[in-house]
Amino acid sequence: MSPDRHLVVFAKKPEPGRVKTRLAAQIGDDQALAFYRQTLTDLLARMATGTDWRCWISLSPDAAATDSPFWPAPFEAVAQGAGNLGDRMARAIDTLPPGPVALIGADIPAIRTDHMASAFRALADHDTVFGPATDGGFWLVGSNRSFAAGDMFKNVHFSTEHALADTLANVAALGKSAARLETLDDIDDGRAYGKWLTDVPSGAA
């Protein structure tokens, strides 16, 4: 395992009423929680098999980082801390030991280890890397940490179709370069959830 590459899974503790609230409004709390828990569990298991990065899980609420672990080794838990989404992502990126960082969401079922390998390769000759989501957001943000991560999240309209465009505009204004990975689905509403159900192997949902 290389200590100078950091993979961060940005997650909420799987609890009723606290995760996938927009999806829950359409399919119910229990079903949304089951989806989130399954997706997070599967994602952590996949990422833990990677040998080229150090694994972290950045958790909300903060107390979850010191609760009984629901994450596998070799993940290390840290608290997200206070602030809006940009503040918390910037903290997760900026406070780790030296080396490039790739941060991913916990609720994108299609993320694979080869996506992470591609992200770190991109950071060898780009300042940032993004995994676009179909809804206009992003499922991955990576930085070579040549600048403060908070600078690329200023005035970003998170949870809207403008999130990626706003962030890329900030990166460009800083004079930094950005690479892009494959576009993936963020399962945030009933339509996306229904599509996901038709795509997953029988018995996996």
PDB file of N, CA and C in Angstrom, residues 31 33-43 46 109 193 195-205:
ATOM      1  N   GLN A  31     -36.698   1.657   2.581  1.00  0.00           N
ATOM      2  CA  GLN A  31     -36.107   1.236   1.320  1.00  0.00           C
ATOM      3  C   GLN A  31     -34.886   2.084   0.976  1.00  0.00           C
ATOM      4  N   LEU A  33     -32.919   3.597   3.148  1.00  0.00           N
ATOM      5  CA  LEU A  33     -31.853   3.195   4.063  1.00  0.00           C
ATOM      6  C   LEU A  33     -31.220   1.879   3.615  1.00  0.00           C
ATOM      7  N   ALA A  34     -32.037   0.929   3.201  1.00  0.00           N
ATOM      8  CA  ALA A  34     -31.504  -0.354   2.733  1.00  0.00           C
ATOM      9  C   ALA A  34     -30.600  -0.165   1.517  1.00  0.00           C
ATOM     10  N   PHE A  35     -31.032   0.706   0.592  1.00  0.00           N
ATOM     11  CA  PHE A  35     -30.210   0.995  -0.582  1.00  0.00           C
ATOM     12  C   PHE A  35     -28.883   1.614  -0.168  1.00  0.00           C
ATOM     13  N   TYR A  36     -28.942   2.606   0.699  1.00  0.00           N
ATOM     14  CA  TYR A  36     -27.719   3.296   1.114  1.00  0.00           C
ATOM     15  C   TYR A  36     -26.771   2.344   1.829  1.00  0.00           C
ATOM     16  N   ARG A  37     -27.309   1.554   2.758  1.00  0.00           N
ATOM     17  CA  ARG A  37     -26.463   0.644   3.527  1.00  0.00           C
ATOM     18  C   ARG A  37     -25.795  -0.379   2.611  1.00  0.00           C
ATOM     19  N   GLN A  38     -26.562  -0.928   1.664  1.00  0.00           N
ATOM     20  CA  GLN A  38     -25.996  -1.911   0.744  1.00  0.00           C
ATOM     21  C   GLN A  38     -24.917  -1.276  -0.131  1.00  0.00           C
ATOM     22  N   THR A  39     -25.224  -0.101  -0.679  1.00  0.00           N
ATOM     23  CA  THR A  39     -24.282   0.564  -1.570  1.00  0.00           C
ATOM     24  C   THR A  39     -22.999   0.926  -0.840  1.00  0.00           C
ATOM     25  N   LEU A  40     -23.119   1.465   0.367  1.00  0.00           N
ATOM     26  CA  LEU A  40     -21.949   1.832   1.155  1.00  0.00           C
ATOM     27  C   LEU A  40     -21.120   0.598   1.521  1.00  0.00           C
ATOM     28  N   THR A  41     -21.790  -0.454   1.967  1.00  0.00           N
ATOM     29  CA  THR A  41     -21.078  -1.677   2.345  1.00  0.00           C
ATOM     30  C   THR A  41     -20.313  -2.267   1.170  1.00  0.00           C
ATOM     31  N   ASP A  42     -20.978  -2.337   0.026  1.00  0.00           N
ATOM     32  CA  ASP A  42     -20.333  -2.893  -1.165  1.00  0.00           C
ATOM     33  C   ASP A  42     -19.171  -2.015  -1.619  1.00  0.00           C
ATOM     34  N   LEU A  43     -19.368  -0.692  -1.580  1.00  0.00           N
ATOM     35  CA  LEU A  43     -18.319   0.226  -2.003  1.00  0.00           C
ATOM     36  C   LEU A  43     -17.085   0.106  -1.124  1.00  0.00           C
ATOM     37  N   ARG A  46     -15.158  -3.055  -1.896  1.00  0.00           N
ATOM     38  CA  ARG A  46     -14.393  -2.966  -3.145  1.00  0.00           C
ATOM     39  C   ARG A  46     -13.148  -2.113  -2.970  1.00  0.00           C
ATOM     40  N   PRO A 109     -23.399   3.398  -6.827  1.00  0.00           N
ATOM     41  CA  PRO A 109     -23.116   1.960  -6.887  1.00  0.00           C
ATOM     42  C   PRO A 109     -22.090   1.559  -7.931  1.00  0.00           C
ATOM     43  N   TYR A 193     -33.471   5.428  -9.114  1.00  0.00           N
ATOM     44  CA  TYR A 193     -33.526   4.188  -8.347  1.00  0.00           C
ATOM     45  C   TYR A 193     -34.166   3.070  -9.168  1.00  0.00           C
ATOM     46  N   LYS A 195     -34.205   2.802 -12.418  1.00  0.00           N
ATOM     47  CA  LYS A 195     -33.242   2.397 -13.443  1.00  0.00           C
ATOM     48  C   LYS A 195     -32.178   1.492 -12.845  1.00  0.00           C
ATOM     49  N   TRP A 196     -31.708   1.854 -11.650  1.00  0.00           N
ATOM     50  CA  TRP A 196     -30.693   1.036 -10.985  1.00  0.00           C
ATOM     51  C   TRP A 196     -31.219  -0.369 -10.719  1.00  0.00           C
ATOM     52  N   LEU A 197     -32.477  -0.470 -10.280  1.00  0.00           N
ATOM     53  CA  LEU A 197     -33.051  -1.783 -10.009  1.00  0.00           C
ATOM     54  C   LEU A 197     -33.084  -2.674 -11.257  1.00  0.00           C
ATOM     55  N   THR A 198     -33.328  -2.064 -12.418  1.00  0.00           N
ATOM     56  CA  THR A 198     -33.360  -2.861 -13.645  1.00  0.00           C
ATOM     57  C   THR A 198     -31.974  -3.251 -14.101  1.00  0.00           C
ATOM     58  N   ASP A 199     -30.951  -2.523 -13.624  1.00  0.00           N
ATOM     59  CA  ASP A 199     -29.573  -2.790 -14.079  1.00  0.00           C
ATOM     60  C   ASP A 199     -28.821  -3.763 -13.202  1.00  0.00           C
ATOM     61  N   VAL A 200     -29.188  -3.865 -11.906  1.00  0.00           N
ATOM     62  CA  VAL A 200     -28.407  -4.713 -11.001  1.00  0.00           C
ATOM     63  C   VAL A 200     -28.731  -6.174 -11.271  1.00  0.00           C
ATOM     64  N   PRO A 201     -27.759  -7.064 -11.014  1.00  0.00           N
ATOM     65  CA  PRO A 201     -28.002  -8.493 -11.178  1.00  0.00           C
ATOM     66  C   PRO A 201     -29.135  -8.978 -10.280  1.00  0.00           C
ATOM     67  N   SER A 202     -29.847  -9.992 -10.715  1.00  0.00           N
ATOM     68  CA  SER A 202     -30.939 -10.541  -9.921  1.00  0.00           C
ATOM     69  C   SER A 202     -30.452 -10.967  -8.548  1.00  0.00           C
ATOM     70  N   GLY A 203     -31.172 -10.509  -7.515  1.00  0.00           N
ATOM     71  CA  GLY A 203     -30.826 -10.879  -6.150  1.00  0.00           C
ATOM     72  C   GLY A 203     -29.857  -9.933  -5.494  1.00  0.00           C
ATOM     73  N   ALA A 204     -29.303  -8.975  -6.246  1.00  0.00           N
ATOM     74  CA  ALA A 204     -28.312  -8.065  -5.645  1.00  0.00           C
ATOM     75  C   ALA A 204     -28.960  -6.878  -4.976  1.00  0.00           C
ATOM     76  N   ALA A 205     -30.191  -6.522  -5.350  1.00  0.00           N
ATOM     77  CA  ALA A 205     -30.833  -5.341  -4.785  1.00  0.00           C
ATOM     78  C   ALA A 205     -31.399  -5.635  -3.402  1.00  0.00           C
TER      79      ALA A 205
END
